[in-house]
Tab-separated table of C-alpha atoms in Angstrom:
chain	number	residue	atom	x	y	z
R	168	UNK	CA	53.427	-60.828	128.239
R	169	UNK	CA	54.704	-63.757	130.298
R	170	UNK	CA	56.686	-61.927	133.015
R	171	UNK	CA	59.704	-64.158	133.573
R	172	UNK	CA	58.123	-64.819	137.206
R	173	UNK	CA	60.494	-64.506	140.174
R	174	UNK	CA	62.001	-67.368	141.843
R	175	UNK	CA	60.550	-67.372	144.870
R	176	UNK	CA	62.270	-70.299	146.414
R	177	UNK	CA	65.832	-70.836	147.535
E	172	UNK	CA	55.205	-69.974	151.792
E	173	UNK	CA	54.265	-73.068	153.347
E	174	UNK	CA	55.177	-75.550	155.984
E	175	UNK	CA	56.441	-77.923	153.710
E	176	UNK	CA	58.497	-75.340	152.177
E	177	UNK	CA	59.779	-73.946	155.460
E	178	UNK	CA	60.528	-77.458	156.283
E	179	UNK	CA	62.832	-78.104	153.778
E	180	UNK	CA	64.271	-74.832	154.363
E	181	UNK	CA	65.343	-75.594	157.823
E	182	UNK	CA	65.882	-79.258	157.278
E	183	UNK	CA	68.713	-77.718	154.424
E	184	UNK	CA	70.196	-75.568	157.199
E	185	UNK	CA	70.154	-78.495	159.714
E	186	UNK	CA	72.258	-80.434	157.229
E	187	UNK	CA	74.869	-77.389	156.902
E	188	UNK	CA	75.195	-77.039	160.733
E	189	UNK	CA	75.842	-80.929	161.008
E	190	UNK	CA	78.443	-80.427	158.598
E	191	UNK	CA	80.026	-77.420	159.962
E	192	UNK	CA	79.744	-79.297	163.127
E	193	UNK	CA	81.394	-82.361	162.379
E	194	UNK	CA	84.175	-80.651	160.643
E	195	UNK	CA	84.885	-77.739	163.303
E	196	UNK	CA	84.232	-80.307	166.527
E	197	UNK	CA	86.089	-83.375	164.902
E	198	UNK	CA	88.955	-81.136	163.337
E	199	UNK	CA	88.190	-83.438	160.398
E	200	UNK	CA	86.429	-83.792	157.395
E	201	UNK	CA	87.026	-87.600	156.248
E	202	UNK	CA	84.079	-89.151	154.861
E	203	UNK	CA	83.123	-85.765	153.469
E	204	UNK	CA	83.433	-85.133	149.600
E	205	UNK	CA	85.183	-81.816	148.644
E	206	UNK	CA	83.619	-82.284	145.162
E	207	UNK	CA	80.155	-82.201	146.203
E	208	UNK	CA	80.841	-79.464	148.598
E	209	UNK	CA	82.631	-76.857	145.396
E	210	UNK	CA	79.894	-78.240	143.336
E	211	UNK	CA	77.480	-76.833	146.347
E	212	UNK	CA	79.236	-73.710	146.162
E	213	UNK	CA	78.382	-73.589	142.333
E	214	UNK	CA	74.858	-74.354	143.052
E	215	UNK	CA	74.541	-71.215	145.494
E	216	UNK	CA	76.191	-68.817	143.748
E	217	UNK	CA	74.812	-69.494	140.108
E	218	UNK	CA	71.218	-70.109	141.327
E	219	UNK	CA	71.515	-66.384	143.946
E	220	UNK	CA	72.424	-64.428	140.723
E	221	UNK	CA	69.392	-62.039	141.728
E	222	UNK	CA	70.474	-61.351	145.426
E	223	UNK	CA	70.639	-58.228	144.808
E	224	UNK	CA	68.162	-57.314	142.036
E	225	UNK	CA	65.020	-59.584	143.042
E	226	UNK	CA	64.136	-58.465	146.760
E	227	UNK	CA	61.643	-61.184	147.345
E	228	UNK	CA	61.524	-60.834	151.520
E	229	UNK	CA	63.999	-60.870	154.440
E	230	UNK	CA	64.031	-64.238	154.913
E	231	UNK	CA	64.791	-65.229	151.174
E	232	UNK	CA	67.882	-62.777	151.215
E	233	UNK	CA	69.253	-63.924	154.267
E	234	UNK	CA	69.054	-67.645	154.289
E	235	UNK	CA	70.341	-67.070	150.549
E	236	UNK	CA	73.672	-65.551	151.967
E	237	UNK	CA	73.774	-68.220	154.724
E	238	UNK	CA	73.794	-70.708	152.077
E	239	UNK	CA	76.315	-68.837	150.163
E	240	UNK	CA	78.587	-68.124	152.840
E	241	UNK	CA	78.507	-71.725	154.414
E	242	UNK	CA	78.984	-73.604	151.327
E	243	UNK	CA	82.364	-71.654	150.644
E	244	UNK	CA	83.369	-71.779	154.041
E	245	UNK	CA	82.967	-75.524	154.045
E	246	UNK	CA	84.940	-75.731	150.420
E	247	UNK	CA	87.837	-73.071	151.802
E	248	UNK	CA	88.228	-75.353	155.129
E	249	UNK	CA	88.545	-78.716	153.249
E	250	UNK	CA	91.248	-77.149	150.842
E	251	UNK	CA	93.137	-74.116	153.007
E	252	UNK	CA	92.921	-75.278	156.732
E	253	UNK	CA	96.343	-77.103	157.693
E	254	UNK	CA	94.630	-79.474	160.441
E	255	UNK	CA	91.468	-80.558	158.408
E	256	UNK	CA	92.624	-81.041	155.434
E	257	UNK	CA	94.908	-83.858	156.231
E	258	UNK	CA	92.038	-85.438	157.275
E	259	UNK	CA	90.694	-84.913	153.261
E	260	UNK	CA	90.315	-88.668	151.634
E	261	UNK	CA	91.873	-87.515	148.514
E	262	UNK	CA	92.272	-90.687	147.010
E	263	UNK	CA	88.545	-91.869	147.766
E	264	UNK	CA	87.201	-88.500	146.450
E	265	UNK	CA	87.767	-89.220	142.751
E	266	UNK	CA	84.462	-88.921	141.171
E	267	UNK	CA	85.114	-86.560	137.986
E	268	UNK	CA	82.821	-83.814	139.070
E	269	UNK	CA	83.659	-81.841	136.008
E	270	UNK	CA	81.171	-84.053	133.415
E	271	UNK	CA	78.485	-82.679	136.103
E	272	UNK	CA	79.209	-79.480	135.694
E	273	UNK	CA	79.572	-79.513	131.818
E	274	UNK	CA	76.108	-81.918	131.528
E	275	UNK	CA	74.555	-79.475	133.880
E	276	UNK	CA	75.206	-76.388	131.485
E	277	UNK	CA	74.054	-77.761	128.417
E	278	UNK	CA	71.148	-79.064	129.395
E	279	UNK	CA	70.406	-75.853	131.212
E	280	UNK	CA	71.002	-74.458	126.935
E	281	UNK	CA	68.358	-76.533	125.650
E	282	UNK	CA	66.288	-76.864	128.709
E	283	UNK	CA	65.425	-73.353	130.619
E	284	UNK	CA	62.493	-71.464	131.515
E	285	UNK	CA	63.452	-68.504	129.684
E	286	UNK	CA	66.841	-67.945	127.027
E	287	UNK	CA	68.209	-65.446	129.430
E	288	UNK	CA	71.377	-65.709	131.010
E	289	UNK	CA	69.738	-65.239	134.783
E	290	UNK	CA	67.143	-67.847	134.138
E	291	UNK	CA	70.275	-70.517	132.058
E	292	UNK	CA	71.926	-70.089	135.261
E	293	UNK	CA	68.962	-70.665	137.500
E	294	UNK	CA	68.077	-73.894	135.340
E	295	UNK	CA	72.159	-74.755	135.505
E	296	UNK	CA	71.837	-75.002	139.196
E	297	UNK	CA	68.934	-76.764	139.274
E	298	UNK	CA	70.264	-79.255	137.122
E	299	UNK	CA	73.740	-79.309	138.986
E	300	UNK	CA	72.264	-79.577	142.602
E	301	UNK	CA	70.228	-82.656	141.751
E	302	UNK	CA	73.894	-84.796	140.474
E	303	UNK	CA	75.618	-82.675	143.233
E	304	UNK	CA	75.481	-85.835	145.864
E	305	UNK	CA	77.061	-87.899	143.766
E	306	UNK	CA	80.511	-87.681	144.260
E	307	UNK	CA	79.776	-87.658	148.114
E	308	UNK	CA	77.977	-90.734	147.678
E	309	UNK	CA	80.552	-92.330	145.679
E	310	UNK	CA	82.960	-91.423	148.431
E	311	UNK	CA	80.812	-92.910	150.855
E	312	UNK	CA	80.582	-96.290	149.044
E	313	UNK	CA	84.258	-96.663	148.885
E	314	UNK	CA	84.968	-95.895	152.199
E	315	UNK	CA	82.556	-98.102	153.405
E	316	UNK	CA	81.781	-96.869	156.855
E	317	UNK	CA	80.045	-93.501	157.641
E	318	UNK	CA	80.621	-91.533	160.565
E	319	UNK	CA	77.218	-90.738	162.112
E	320	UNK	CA	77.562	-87.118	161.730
E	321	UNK	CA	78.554	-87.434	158.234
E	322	UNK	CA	75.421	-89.818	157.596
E	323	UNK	CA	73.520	-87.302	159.361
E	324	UNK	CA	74.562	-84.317	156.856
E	325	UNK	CA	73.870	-86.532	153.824
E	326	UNK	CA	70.299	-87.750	155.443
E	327	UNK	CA	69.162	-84.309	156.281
E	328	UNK	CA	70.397	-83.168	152.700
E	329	UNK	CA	68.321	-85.780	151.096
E	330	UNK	CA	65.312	-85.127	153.438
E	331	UNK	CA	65.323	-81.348	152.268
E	332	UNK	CA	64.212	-81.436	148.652
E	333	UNK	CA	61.865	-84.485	149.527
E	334	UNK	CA	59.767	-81.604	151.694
E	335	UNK	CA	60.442	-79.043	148.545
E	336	UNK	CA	58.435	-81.998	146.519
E	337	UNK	CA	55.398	-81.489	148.962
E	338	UNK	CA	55.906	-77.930	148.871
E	339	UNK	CA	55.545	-78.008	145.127
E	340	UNK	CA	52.749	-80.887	145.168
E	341	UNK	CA	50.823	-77.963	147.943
E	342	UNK	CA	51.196	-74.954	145.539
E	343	UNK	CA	50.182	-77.168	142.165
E	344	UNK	CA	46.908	-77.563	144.417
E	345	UNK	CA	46.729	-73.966	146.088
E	346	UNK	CA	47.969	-71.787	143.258
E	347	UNK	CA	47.123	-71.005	139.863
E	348	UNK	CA	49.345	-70.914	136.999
E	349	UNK	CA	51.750	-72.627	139.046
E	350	UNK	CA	54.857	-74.538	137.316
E	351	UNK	CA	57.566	-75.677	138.288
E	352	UNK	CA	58.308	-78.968	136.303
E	353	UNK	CA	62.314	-78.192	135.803
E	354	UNK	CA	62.534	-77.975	139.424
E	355	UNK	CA	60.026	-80.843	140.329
E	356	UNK	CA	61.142	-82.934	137.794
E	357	UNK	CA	64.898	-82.376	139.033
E	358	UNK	CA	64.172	-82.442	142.620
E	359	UNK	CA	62.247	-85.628	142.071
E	360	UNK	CA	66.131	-87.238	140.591
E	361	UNK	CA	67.644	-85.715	143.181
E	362	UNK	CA	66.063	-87.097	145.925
E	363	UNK	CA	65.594	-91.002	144.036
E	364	UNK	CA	69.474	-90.659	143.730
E	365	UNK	CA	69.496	-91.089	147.784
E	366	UNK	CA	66.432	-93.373	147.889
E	367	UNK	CA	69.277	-96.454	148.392
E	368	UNK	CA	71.512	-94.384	151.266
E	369	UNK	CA	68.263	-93.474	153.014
E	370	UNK	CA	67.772	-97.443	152.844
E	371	UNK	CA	71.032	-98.179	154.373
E	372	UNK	CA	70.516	-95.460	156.724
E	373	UNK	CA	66.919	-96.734	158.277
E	374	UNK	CA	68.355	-100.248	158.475
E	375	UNK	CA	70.926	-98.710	160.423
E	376	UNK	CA	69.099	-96.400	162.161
E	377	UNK	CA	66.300	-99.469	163.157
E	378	UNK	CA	69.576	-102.083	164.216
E	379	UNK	CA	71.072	-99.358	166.204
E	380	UNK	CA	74.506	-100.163	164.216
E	381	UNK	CA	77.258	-98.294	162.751
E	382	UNK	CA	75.936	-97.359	159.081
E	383	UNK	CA	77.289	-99.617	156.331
E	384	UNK	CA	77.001	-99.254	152.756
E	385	UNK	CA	77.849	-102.600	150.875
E	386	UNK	CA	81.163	-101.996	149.097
């Protein structure tokens, strides 16, 4: 499943 | 992370501390947009929606709040404090910074990573920060002359996302799966919508003269 990816960045 | 990353991140915080600077040491904030700084405030608080559910380090949380905490500062000075905001150009800062704000939104509807109301949010702020300089821009042109620590904040604000565009060029190359086209694509307006003040501001810069932007 496409794990709504962490925003990493400000 | 990477340099070019951390570059932009510090190049962002130079540009708040010139502005906090030039409004706390001058007592004034003329040449400064409120606009852009309450649609600043937006950008911060609707993009940090997971300060406190997404830990991703120390860092991340704190510069977040920094951010947060600066940009409503800045917008509670220019409106509350009796001395600076006389010094507001009310009838300069006119740009109606509302269409932004409503464009913003629904593109973030159609356009988003993900239909959730986090990631609508996220793609809302991304959207918003890029038109964000406008009115302070605007503002700029009609006043005609810029202060240099106000031409400072807006140069160092430019500079930031132009790093954040190597940053993203670096990780296309050193990561896999890695996409970020709302953001680069976004970050790539936001930073052609200063190309001509960054023009201005290196003819300036290599005359040695007072900053003018043609009226």
């Amino acid at each position: 499943t496409e794990a709504v990816r962490k925003h990493d960045e400000l | 992370m990477n340099i070019f990353r951390f570059a932009g991140d510090m190049t962002h915080l130079i540009s708040i501390l010139v502005l906090l600077l030039k409004i706390y040491a001058t007592k004034s904030c003329s040449g400064i947009s409120l606009k852009t700084q309450e649609l600043y405030a937006l950008v911060f608080l609707t993009r940090y929606l997971d300060l406190f559910t997404d830990f991703i380090s120390v860092y991340n949380t704190i510069m977040k709040l920094v951010f947060i905490a600066s940009s409503l500062a800045v917008v509670c000075c220019m409106r509350m404090h009796r001395v600076v905001r006389r010094s507001y150009d009310k009838d300069l800062d006119t740009f109606r910074h509302y269409f932004l704000i409503l464009a913003s939104f629904v593109l973030a509807l159609l356009v988003n990573e993900k239909f959730t109301f986090q990631e609508i949010f996220w793609a809302f702020s991304i959207y918003l920060e890029a038109l964000a300089i406008l009115p302070q821009l605007v503002l700029l042109q009609r006043s005609g002359n810029v202060d240099n620590l106000t031409g400072q904040y807006v140069f160092f604000l430019g500079a930031y996302r132009a790093f954040y565009i190597l940053n993203w060029i670096y990780r296309y190359f050193t990561e896999q799966h890695f996409s970020r086209w709302i953001a680069c694509v976004s970050g790539l307006v936001q930073t052609v919508l200063y190309a001509d003040f960054f023009y201005y501001y290196f003819i300036s810069w290599k005359n040695n003269a007072k900053m003018q932007l043609p009226a």
